[in-house]
CSV table of C-alpha atoms in Angstrom, one decimal:
chain,number,residue,atom,x,y,z
N,14,MET,CA,93.8,79.9,100.7
N,15,THR,CA,90.9,81.7,99.4
N,16,ALA,CA,91.1,85.0,97.6
N,17,ILE,CA,88.9,86.8,100.1
N,18,SER,CA,90.2,87.9,103.5
N,19,THR,CA,89.2,85.9,106.6
N,20,ARG,CA,89.1,89.2,108.5
N,21,ASP,CA,85.4,89.5,107.6
N,22,THR,CA,83.6,88.0,110.5
N,23,THR,CA,80.1,88.4,109.1
N,24,SER,CA,79.8,85.6,106.6
N,25,ASP,CA,80.5,82.1,107.9
N,26,SER,CA,77.8,82.0,110.5
N,27,ILE,CA,74.9,83.1,108.1
N,28,ILE,CA,75.7,81.0,105.0
N,29,PRO,CA,73.6,77.8,105.2
N,30,GLU,CA,75.7,74.6,105.5
N,31,GLN,CA,74.2,73.1,102.4
N,32,GLU,CA,75.4,76.1,100.3
N,33,LYS,CA,79.1,76.0,101.5
N,34,HIS,CA,80.1,73.5,98.8
N,35,ARG,CA,80.0,76.2,96.1
N,36,ASP,CA,83.2,77.4,94.7
N,37,ASP,CA,84.1,80.6,96.5
N,38,MET,CA,86.6,81.5,93.8
N,39,ARG,CA,83.9,81.7,91.2
N,40,ALA,CA,82.1,85.1,91.3
N,41,VAL,CA,79.1,86.7,89.8
N,42,VAL,CA,79.6,90.5,89.3
N,43,LEU,CA,76.6,92.8,89.6
N,44,VAL,CA,76.5,96.5,88.7
N,45,PRO,CA,73.3,98.1,90.1
N,46,VAL,CA,72.2,101.0,88.0
N,47,LEU,CA,70.0,103.2,90.2
N,48,LYS,CA,67.4,105.4,88.5
N,49,PRO,CA,68.1,109.1,89.5
N,50,SER,CA,65.5,110.8,91.7
N,51,ARG,CA,63.5,113.7,90.3
N,52,ALA,CA,65.4,116.1,92.6
N,53,ALA,CA,68.7,114.8,91.2
N,54,GLU,CA,67.4,115.1,87.6
N,55,ARG,CA,66.4,118.8,88.3
N,56,ALA,CA,69.8,119.5,89.8
N,57,SER,CA,71.6,118.0,86.9
N,58,LEU,CA,69.7,120.3,84.5
N,59,ASP,CA,70.7,123.4,86.5
N,60,ALA,CA,74.4,122.4,86.8
N,61,VAL,CA,77.1,121.3,84.4
N,62,ALA,CA,77.2,117.5,84.8
N,63,PRO,CA,80.5,115.7,84.8
N,64,PRO,CA,81.2,113.2,82.0
N,65,ALA,CA,79.0,110.1,82.5
N,66,ARG,CA,80.5,106.7,82.7
N,67,SER,CA,78.7,104.1,80.6
N,68,ASN,CA,77.2,101.1,82.4
N,69,GLU,CA,79.2,98.7,80.2
N,70,SER,CA,82.5,100.3,81.3
N,71,ARG,CA,81.4,100.2,84.9
N,72,LEU,CA,80.9,96.4,84.5
N,73,GLU,CA,84.2,96.0,82.7
N,74,GLU,CA,86.0,97.9,85.6
N,75,ALA,CA,84.2,95.8,88.2
N,76,VAL,CA,85.2,92.6,86.5
N,77,GLY,CA,88.8,93.9,86.3
N,78,LEU,CA,88.8,94.6,90.0
N,79,ALA,CA,87.5,91.1,90.8
N,80,ARG,CA,90.2,89.5,88.5
N,81,ALA,CA,92.9,91.6,90.3
N,82,ILE,CA,92.5,89.2,93.2
N,83,ASP,CA,92.5,86.1,91.0
N,84,LEU,CA,88.8,85.4,91.0
N,85,THR,CA,87.1,83.4,88.2
N,86,ILE,CA,84.2,85.5,86.8
N,87,ALA,CA,81.2,83.2,86.1
N,88,GLN,CA,79.1,86.1,84.8
N,89,GLY,CA,78.7,89.9,84.9
N,90,LEU,CA,75.3,91.5,85.0
N,91,ILE,CA,74.0,95.1,84.8
N,92,VAL,CA,71.0,95.3,87.2
N,93,PRO,CA,68.5,98.2,86.8
N,94,VAL,CA,67.2,99.4,90.2
N,95,ASN,CA,64.1,101.6,89.9
N,96,GLN,CA,63.6,101.9,93.7
N,97,PRO,CA,66.4,101.0,96.1
N,98,ARG,CA,65.2,98.6,98.8
N,99,PRO,CA,66.5,99.5,102.3
N,100,ALA,CA,66.8,95.8,103.2
N,101,THR,CA,68.4,94.4,100.0
N,102,LEU,CA,69.0,97.3,97.6
N,103,ILE,CA,67.6,95.3,94.7
N,104,GLY,CA,64.1,93.8,94.2
N,105,THR,CA,62.9,90.3,95.1
N,106,GLY,CA,62.5,89.3,91.5
N,107,LYS,CA,66.1,90.0,90.7
N,108,ILE,CA,67.2,88.3,93.9
N,109,GLU,CA,65.5,85.1,92.9
N,110,GLU,CA,67.0,85.3,89.4
N,111,ILE,CA,70.5,85.8,90.7
N,112,LYS,CA,70.0,83.0,93.2
N,113,ALA,CA,69.2,80.6,90.4
N,114,LEU,CA,72.2,81.9,88.4
N,115,LEU,CA,74.5,81.2,91.4
N,116,GLU,CA,73.3,77.6,91.6
N,117,GLU,CA,73.6,77.1,87.9
N,118,GLN,CA,77.2,78.6,87.8
N,119,ASP,CA,78.3,76.9,91.0
N,120,ALA,CA,79.4,80.4,92.2
N,121,GLY,CA,79.9,81.0,95.9
N,122,LEU,CA,80.7,84.7,95.7
N,123,VAL,CA,78.8,87.8,94.6
N,124,ILE,CA,80.6,91.1,93.9
N,125,VAL,CA,78.2,94.1,94.1
N,126,ASP,CA,79.7,97.2,92.5
N,127,HIS,CA,77.9,99.6,94.8
N,128,PRO,CA,78.1,100.4,98.5
N,129,LEU,CA,76.0,98.1,100.7
N,130,THR,CA,74.9,98.8,104.2
N,131,PRO,CA,75.7,96.0,106.8
N,132,VAL,CA,72.0,95.0,106.8
N,133,GLN,CA,71.8,94.8,103.0
N,134,GLN,CA,75.0,92.7,102.8
N,135,ARG,CA,73.7,90.3,105.5
N,136,ASN,CA,70.2,89.9,104.0
N,137,LEU,CA,71.7,89.3,100.5
N,138,GLU,CA,74.0,86.6,101.9
N,139,LYS,CA,71.1,84.9,103.6
N,140,GLU,CA,69.0,85.0,100.4
N,141,TRP,CA,71.7,83.7,98.1
N,142,GLY,CA,73.6,81.4,100.4
N,143,ALA,CA,76.8,83.0,99.2
N,144,LYS,CA,79.4,85.5,100.3
N,145,VAL,CA,78.6,89.1,99.2
N,146,ILE,CA,81.2,91.8,98.9
N,147,ASP,CA,80.5,95.4,97.9
N,148,ARG,CA,82.7,97.8,96.0
N,149,THR,CA,84.4,99.2,99.1
N,150,GLY,CA,85.2,95.7,100.5
N,151,LEU,CA,86.6,94.6,97.1
N,152,ILE,CA,88.9,97.6,96.8
N,153,LEU,CA,90.1,97.1,100.4
N,154,GLU,CA,90.8,93.4,99.5
N,155,ILE,CA,92.9,94.4,96.5
N,156,PHE,CA,94.8,97.1,98.5
N,157,GLY,CA,95.4,94.5,101.2
N,158,ARG,CA,97.1,92.2,98.7
N,159,ARG,CA,99.1,95.0,97.0
N,160,ALA,CA,100.5,96.7,100.2
N,161,SER,CA,104.2,95.6,100.5
N,162,THR,CA,105.6,98.2,102.9
N,163,LYS,CA,104.9,98.7,106.6
N,164,GLU,CA,103.3,102.0,105.8
N,165,GLY,CA,101.0,100.6,103.1
N,166,THR,CA,100.0,97.7,105.4
N,167,LEU,CA,99.2,100.0,108.3
N,168,GLN,CA,97.0,102.2,106.0
N,169,VAL,CA,95.1,99.2,104.6
N,170,ASP,CA,94.6,97.7,108.0
N,171,LEU,CA,93.2,100.9,109.4
N,172,ALA,CA,90.8,101.4,106.5
N,173,HIS,CA,89.7,97.7,106.8
N,174,LEU,CA,89.0,98.0,110.5
N,175,ASN,CA,87.0,101.2,110.1
N,176,TYR,CA,85.0,99.5,107.4
N,177,GLN,CA,84.4,96.4,109.5
N,178,LYS,CA,83.4,98.3,112.6
N,179,GLY,CA,80.1,99.2,111.1
N,180,ARG,CA,79.5,95.6,110.0
N,181,LEU,CA,79.3,94.2,113.5
N,182,VAL,CA,75.5,94.3,113.7
N,183,ARG,CA,73.5,92.7,116.4
N,184,SER,CA,72.2,89.9,114.3
N,185,TRP,CA,74.2,86.8,115.2
N,186,THR,CA,73.7,84.7,118.3
N,187,HIS,CA,77.3,84.4,119.2
N,188,LEU,CA,77.4,88.2,119.5
N,189,GLU,CA,74.5,88.3,122.0
N,190,ARG,CA,76.3,86.2,124.6
N,191,GLN,CA,77.2,88.2,127.7
N,192,ARG,CA,80.3,88.3,129.8
N,193,GLY,CA,80.2,88.8,133.6
N,194,GLY,CA,80.0,92.3,135.0
N,195,ALA,CA,82.1,93.9,137.7
N,196,GLY,CA,81.6,93.3,141.4
N,197,PHE,CA,80.8,90.1,143.4
N,198,MET,CA,77.1,90.2,142.5
N,199,GLY,CA,78.0,89.9,138.8
N,200,GLY,CA,75.4,91.7,136.7
N,201,PRO,CA,74.6,91.7,132.9
N,202,GLY,CA,78.1,92.7,131.9
N,203,GLU,CA,78.9,93.5,128.2
N,204,THR,CA,77.6,91.5,125.2
N,205,GLN,CA,80.1,89.9,122.8
N,206,ILE,CA,79.4,92.5,120.2
N,207,GLU,CA,80.3,95.3,122.6
N,208,ALA,CA,83.6,93.4,123.4
N,209,ASP,CA,84.3,93.0,119.7
N,210,ARG,CA,83.7,96.6,119.1
N,211,ARG,CA,85.9,97.6,121.9
N,212,LEU,CA,88.7,95.4,120.7
N,213,LEU,CA,88.3,96.8,117.2
N,214,GLN,CA,88.4,100.4,118.5
N,215,ASP,CA,91.6,99.6,120.5
N,216,ARG,CA,93.3,98.3,117.4
N,217,ILE,CA,92.2,101.4,115.4
N,218,VAL,CA,93.6,103.7,118.0
N,219,ARG,CA,96.9,101.7,118.0
N,220,LEU,CA,97.2,101.8,114.2
N,221,GLU,CA,96.4,105.6,114.2
N,222,ARG,CA,99.3,106.1,116.6
N,223,GLU,CA,101.6,104.1,114.4
N,224,LEU,CA,100.4,106.1,111.3
N,225,GLU,CA,101.1,109.3,113.2
N,226,GLN,CA,104.7,108.2,113.4
N,227,VAL,CA,104.7,107.5,109.7
N,228,VAL,CA,103.4,111.0,109.0
N,229,ARG,CA,106.2,112.4,111.2
N,230,THR,CA,108.8,110.3,109.3
N,231,ARG,CA,107.5,111.5,106.0
N,232,GLN,CA,107.6,115.1,107.1
N,233,LEU,CA,111.3,114.6,108.1
N,234,HIS,CA,112.0,113.1,104.7
N,235,ARG,CA,110.4,116.1,103.0
N,236,ALA,CA,112.3,118.5,105.1
N,237,LYS,CA,115.6,116.7,104.1
N,238,ARG,CA,114.5,116.9,100.4
N,239,ARG,CA,113.9,120.6,100.8
N,240,LYS,CA,117.5,121.1,102.0
N,241,VAL,CA,118.7,119.5,98.8
N,242,PRO,CA,116.5,121.6,96.5
N,243,HIS,CA,115.6,118.9,93.9
N,244,PRO,CA,112.1,119.7,92.5
N,245,ILE,CA,109.5,116.9,92.9
N,246,VAL,CA,107.4,115.7,90.0
N,247,ALA,CA,104.4,113.4,91.0
N,248,LEU,CA,102.6,111.0,88.7
N,249,VAL,CA,98.8,110.8,89.3
N,250,GLY,CA,96.0,109.2,87.3
N,251,TYR,CA,93.2,106.7,87.1
N,252,THR,CA,94.3,103.2,87.9
N,253,ASN,CA,95.8,101.4,84.9
N,254,ALA,CA,96.4,104.6,83.0
N,255,GLY,CA,100.1,103.6,82.6
N,256,LYS,CA,101.8,105.6,85.3
N,257,SER,CA,104.2,102.9,86.3
N,258,THR,CA,105.1,102.2,82.7
N,259,LEU,CA,105.8,105.9,82.2
N,260,PHE,CA,107.8,106.0,85.5
N,261,ASN,CA,109.9,103.0,84.3
N,262,ARG,CA,110.4,104.6,80.8
N,263,ILE,CA,111.7,107.9,82.3
N,264,THR,CA,113.8,106.7,85.2
N,265,GLY,CA,114.8,103.2,84.1
N,266,ALA,CA,113.4,101.8,87.3
N,267,GLY,CA,111.9,98.3,87.6
N,268,VAL,CA,108.5,99.1,89.2
N,269,LEU,CA,105.8,96.5,88.6
N,270,ALA,CA,103.8,97.6,85.6
N,271,GLU,CA,101.0,95.2,84.4
N,272,ASP,CA,97.7,95.6,82.6
N,273,MET,CA,95.9,95.2,85.9
N,274,LEU,CA,93.9,97.6,88.2
N,275,PHE,CA,96.1,98.7,91.2
N,276,ALA,CA,99.1,96.7,90.0
N,277,THR,CA,101.2,99.0,92.3
N,278,LEU,CA,100.2,100.5,95.6
N,279,ASP,CA,103.1,101.8,97.6
N,280,PRO,CA,104.6,105.1,96.3
N,281,THR,CA,108.0,105.0,94.7
N,282,LEU,CA,110.5,107.8,94.4
N,283,ARG,CA,113.5,108.0,92.0
N,284,ARG,CA,116.0,110.6,90.9
N,285,MET,CA,116.1,111.5,87.2
N,286,LYS,CA,118.0,113.9,85.0
N,287,LEU,CA,116.3,116.4,82.8
N,288,PRO,CA,117.6,117.3,79.3
N,289,HIS,CA,119.7,120.2,80.6
N,290,GLY,CA,121.2,118.1,83.3
N,291,ARG,CA,119.0,119.2,86.2
N,292,THR,CA,118.2,116.5,88.8
N,293,VAL,CA,114.5,116.1,89.9
N,294,ILE,CA,112.7,113.5,92.0
N,295,LEU,CA,109.9,111.6,90.3
N,296,SER,CA,107.2,110.1,92.5
N,297,ASP,CA,104.8,107.3,91.3
N,298,THR,CA,101.6,107.3,93.5
N,299,VAL,CA,98.7,105.0,93.9
N,300,GLY,CA,96.1,105.0,91.1
N,301,PHE,CA,92.8,106.7,91.7
N,302,ILE,CA,89.4,105.2,91.0
N,303,SER,CA,85.8,106.4,91.0
N,304,ASP,CA,83.9,106.2,94.3
N,305,LEU,CA,87.2,105.7,96.2
N,306,PRO,CA,86.1,104.6,99.7
N,307,THR,CA,86.3,107.4,102.2
N,308,HIS,CA,88.1,105.0,104.6
N,309,LEU,CA,90.9,104.7,102.1
N,310,VAL,CA,91.2,108.4,101.3
N,311,ALA,CA,91.5,109.1,105.1
N,312,ALA,CA,94.0,106.3,105.7
N,313,PHE,CA,96.1,107.0,102.7
N,314,ARG,CA,96.3,110.8,103.3
N,315,ALA,CA,100.0,110.4,104.4
N,316,THR,CA,100.8,108.9,101.0
N,317,LEU,CA,98.5,111.2,99.0
N,318,GLU,CA,100.1,114.3,100.6
N,319,GLU,CA,103.2,113.5,98.5
N,320,VAL,CA,101.2,114.9,95.6
N,321,LEU,CA,100.5,118.2,97.5
N,322,GLU,CA,104.3,118.6,98.1
N,323,ALA,CA,105.1,118.2,94.4
N,324,ASP,CA,106.3,121.1,92.3
N,325,LEU,CA,104.8,119.6,89.2
N,326,ILE,CA,102.0,117.0,88.8
N,327,LEU,CA,101.8,114.8,85.7
N,328,HIS,CA,98.2,113.7,85.2
N,329,VAL,CA,98.4,110.5,83.1
N,330,ARG,CA,95.3,109.6,81.1
N,331,ASP,CA,94.6,106.5,79.1
N,332,MET,CA,93.4,107.9,75.8
N,333,SER,CA,92.5,104.5,74.4
N,334,ASP,CA,89.8,104.1,77.1
N,335,PRO,CA,86.4,105.5,75.8
N,336,ASP,CA,85.6,106.7,79.4
N,337,ASN,CA,88.9,108.6,79.8
N,338,ALA,CA,87.0,112.0,80.2
N,339,ALA,CA,85.0,110.6,83.2
N,340,GLN,CA,88.2,109.0,84.6
N,341,SER,CA,89.9,112.4,84.4
N,342,ALA,CA,87.0,114.1,86.2
N,343,ASP,CA,87.3,111.5,89.0
N,344,VAL,CA,91.0,112.2,89.4
N,345,LEU,CA,90.6,116.0,89.4
N,346,ARG,CA,87.8,115.6,92.0
N,347,ILE,CA,90.1,113.7,94.3
N,348,LEU,CA,92.9,116.3,93.8
N,349,ALA,CA,90.4,119.0,94.7
N,350,ASP,CA,89.5,117.1,97.9
N,351,LEU,CA,93.2,117.1,98.7
N,352,GLY,CA,93.3,120.9,98.4
N,353,ILE,CA,94.5,121.5,94.8
N,354,ASP,CA,92.1,124.1,93.5
N,355,ASP,CA,91.5,125.3,89.9
N,356,LYS,CA,94.2,128.0,90.0
N,357,GLU,CA,96.9,125.6,91.3
N,358,ARG,CA,95.7,123.0,88.7
N,359,ASP,CA,96.5,125.3,85.8
N,360,GLU,CA,100.0,126.2,87.3
N,361,ARG,CA,101.1,122.7,88.5
N,362,ILE,CA,99.5,120.1,86.3
N,363,ILE,CA,100.6,118.7,82.9
N,364,GLU,CA,98.3,116.3,81.2
N,365,VAL,CA,100.0,113.2,79.6
N,366,TRP,CA,97.7,111.7,77.1
N,367,ASN,CA,99.1,108.2,77.3
N,368,LYS,CA,98.6,105.0,75.2
N,369,ILE,CA,98.3,106.8,71.9
N,370,ASP,CA,100.0,103.7,70.3
N,371,ARG,CA,96.7,101.9,70.8
N,372,LEU,CA,94.8,104.4,68.6
N,373,ASP,CA,94.1,103.9,64.9
N,374,ALA,CA,96.2,106.1,62.6
N,375,GLU,CA,93.4,108.6,61.9
N,376,THR,CA,92.5,109.1,65.6
N,377,HIS,CA,96.2,109.3,66.5
N,378,ASP,CA,96.9,112.0,64.0
N,379,ALA,CA,93.8,114.0,64.9
N,380,LEU,CA,94.7,113.9,68.6
N,381,ILE,CA,98.3,115.0,67.9
N,382,GLN,CA,97.0,118.0,65.8
N,383,LYS,CA,94.4,118.9,68.4
N,384,VAL,CA,97.0,119.6,71.1
N,385,ALA,CA,99.9,120.7,69.0
N,386,ALA,CA,99.7,124.3,70.3
N,387,ARG,CA,99.1,123.4,73.9
N,388,ASP,CA,102.1,123.2,76.3
N,389,ASN,CA,100.1,121.7,79.2
N,390,VAL,CA,99.0,118.6,77.2
N,391,ILE,CA,101.5,116.1,75.9
N,392,PRO,CA,100.4,113.1,73.8
N,393,ALA,CA,102.7,110.2,74.5
N,394,SER,CA,103.1,106.4,74.6
N,395,ALA,CA,105.0,105.2,77.7
N,396,LEU,CA,105.3,101.8,76.0
N,397,SER,CA,106.8,102.8,72.6
N,398,GLY,CA,108.5,106.0,73.9
N,399,GLU,CA,106.6,108.3,71.5
N,400,GLY,CA,106.3,111.8,72.9
N,401,VAL,CA,108.4,111.1,76.0
N,402,ASP,CA,111.3,113.4,74.9
N,403,ARG,CA,108.8,116.2,74.3
N,404,LEU,CA,107.4,115.6,77.8
N,405,MET,CA,110.9,115.8,79.4
N,406,GLU,CA,111.5,119.1,77.6
N,407,VAL,CA,108.2,120.5,78.9
N,408,ILE,CA,109.0,119.4,82.4
N,409,SER,CA,112.4,121.1,82.2
N,410,GLU,CA,110.8,124.3,80.9
N,411,ARG,CA,108.1,124.4,83.6
N,412,LEU,CA,110.6,123.8,86.4
N,413,SER,CA,113.3,126.1,85.1
N,414,GLY,CA,111.3,129.3,85.8
N,415,VAL,CA,113.0,132.5,84.4
N,416,LEU,CA,116.7,131.6,83.9
N,417,THR,CA,119.3,134.3,84.6
N,418,GLU,CA,122.9,134.2,83.4
N,419,THR,CA,125.7,134.8,85.9
N,420,THR,CA,129.3,134.0,86.5
N,421,VAL,CA,130.5,133.0,90.0
N,422,VAL,CA,133.9,132.3,91.4
N,423,ILE,CA,133.9,129.5,93.9
N,424,PRO,CA,136.8,129.5,96.4
N,425,ALA,CA,139.1,126.5,96.9
N,426,ASP,CA,137.7,125.8,100.3
N,427,LYS,CA,134.1,125.5,99.0
N,428,HIS,CA,134.5,123.0,96.2
N,429,SER,CA,131.3,121.2,97.3
N,430,ILE,CA,129.4,124.0,95.7
N,431,VAL,CA,130.7,123.0,92.3
N,432,SER,CA,128.9,119.7,92.4
N,433,TRP,CA,125.8,121.5,93.7
N,434,ALA,CA,125.9,123.8,90.7
N,435,TYR,CA,126.2,120.9,88.2
N,436,GLU,CA,123.2,119.2,89.8
N,437,ASN,CA,120.9,122.3,90.1
N,438,ALA,CA,121.9,124.8,87.4
N,439,VAL,CA,122.8,124.8,83.8
N,440,VAL,CA,126.7,125.1,83.5
N,441,ASP,CA,127.6,126.9,80.3
N,442,GLY,CA,131.4,127.3,81.0
N,443,ARG,CA,134.1,126.5,83.5
N,444,GLU,CA,137.6,127.8,84.3
N,445,ASP,CA,139.9,126.3,86.9
N,446,HIS,CA,142.4,128.8,88.4
N,447,GLU,CA,145.9,128.2,89.9
N,448,ASP,CA,144.8,129.1,93.4
N,449,GLY,CA,142.2,126.2,93.4
N,450,SER,CA,139.2,128.5,92.8
N,451,VAL,CA,136.7,127.7,90.0
N,452,SER,CA,134.8,130.2,87.7
N,453,LEU,CA,131.4,128.9,86.5
N,454,ASP,CA,129.2,130.5,83.9
N,455,LEU,CA,125.7,129.5,85.1
N,456,ARG,CA,122.1,129.8,84.1
N,457,LEU,CA,119.8,129.4,87.1
N,458,THR,CA,116.5,130.5,88.6
N,459,GLU,CA,115.9,133.2,91.2
N,460,ARG,CA,115.5,130.6,93.9
N,461,GLN,CA,118.6,128.8,92.9
N,462,ALA,CA,120.5,132.1,92.8
N,463,ALA,CA,119.5,132.8,96.4
N,464,GLU,CA,120.5,129.3,97.5
N,465,LEU,CA,123.9,129.8,95.8
N,466,GLU,CA,124.5,133.1,97.5
N,467,ARG,CA,123.6,131.5,100.9
N,468,LYS,CA,126.2,128.7,100.2
N,469,LEU,CA,128.8,131.2,99.2
N,470,GLY,CA,128.1,133.3,102.3
N,471,VAL,CA,127.0,136.3,100.4
N,472,GLN,CA,124.4,138.5,102.0
N,473,PRO,CA,121.5,138.9,99.6
N,474,GLN,CA,120.7,142.5,98.6
N,475,ARG,CA,117.4,143.7,99.9
N,476,PRO,CA,115.2,145.8,97.6
N,477,LYS,CA,115.3,149.6,98.1
N,478,GLU,CA,111.7,149.7,99.3
N,479,ASP,CA,112.6,147.4,102.2
N,480,TRP,CA,115.1,149.9,103.5
N,481,GLU,CA,112.5,152.7,103.3
N,482,ARG,CA,110.1,150.9,105.5
């Protein structure tokens, strides 16, 4: 079984027979670097440009993506492109150079770390006699392997079908055959490509209906979680930033955590206890990446909306990566696309500067000193545990709100409220009475106080101004 999905219908018919003996598990990875247009250069001078990612790190990431589906990397190349070609993206000279490299390396696959049009993909495959996959196709392939739940599989399949729909171009003879038309006289009927498009569209509609059910189910789960008022803390970050390792460190869960891009895909939720005994729900989400395909953003919206529902967001950054600033900008851009604006970002996001154990002693100490006075940035190492206790304290402080002290007497017939109080408030004292009632000295937030009053059947007092209206 090859590493690349057989769902792609565009390749087998256009790769010459004499080239098919090449090893399709050996890949050459190309990172096209396009020269910015004059208009883009002028615009970048007028605006504050986001941190730029180096070409070397782009190549390293592309190679990492290819290795995530068990490909053998024959060679990685940075390819300067002065003028993008509509037919092939890169120039004829480079095409010939890469063709010779493929023959020399016995490689049957080319990974292009850039979006390709269907025509560009087909023309490059004909020129090189090898299968060509662009960045979007590669990420879809990884996601297809990583999806383990029904929801994840549905989302990947929908994204893959939307991606493939545009790649059924009228270029292959088997797609030009016609089927009979309606009526006894026959007629031209529909071409095979039209039939294939119709079948694809039917599957897309069917998957969208199934995903609608997934969205409804998630909404029901969220509604149930709201009834049991446990705050939700969501982990977000660039892929391979260490989210799953931090998730395991905090919750003791056994989520897969490897030094690999997109090691986990499906979201995982676990309960955890904060230092003062409060229970919260921690959610580990899919890793973000630069140039995330729009098909995936749309298909995974049901999953990504878990982030929108979170009371607090932990943005995990890999501080050992030289391009962590650019990665952070990519994550914040996706969060903005989801609807989390700058104001919400300041209120809801804590940055976890992870993997500080990989830094040399001088850089490590300088980083610790730099953020010592900031409560929205926590340096930590999910692997060694350094800084994790401080992170838990900050989470507790941010979620606690303004705590008020109160003493309540819980009647004997409402003992279930006692366990609710231990899970949701800070219990400073308890006294059990002979009649079965319990007195509790509590510290709790305004929202928790209102919930406690509702459970006790106490009518909340309306402010005086409400009576005057």
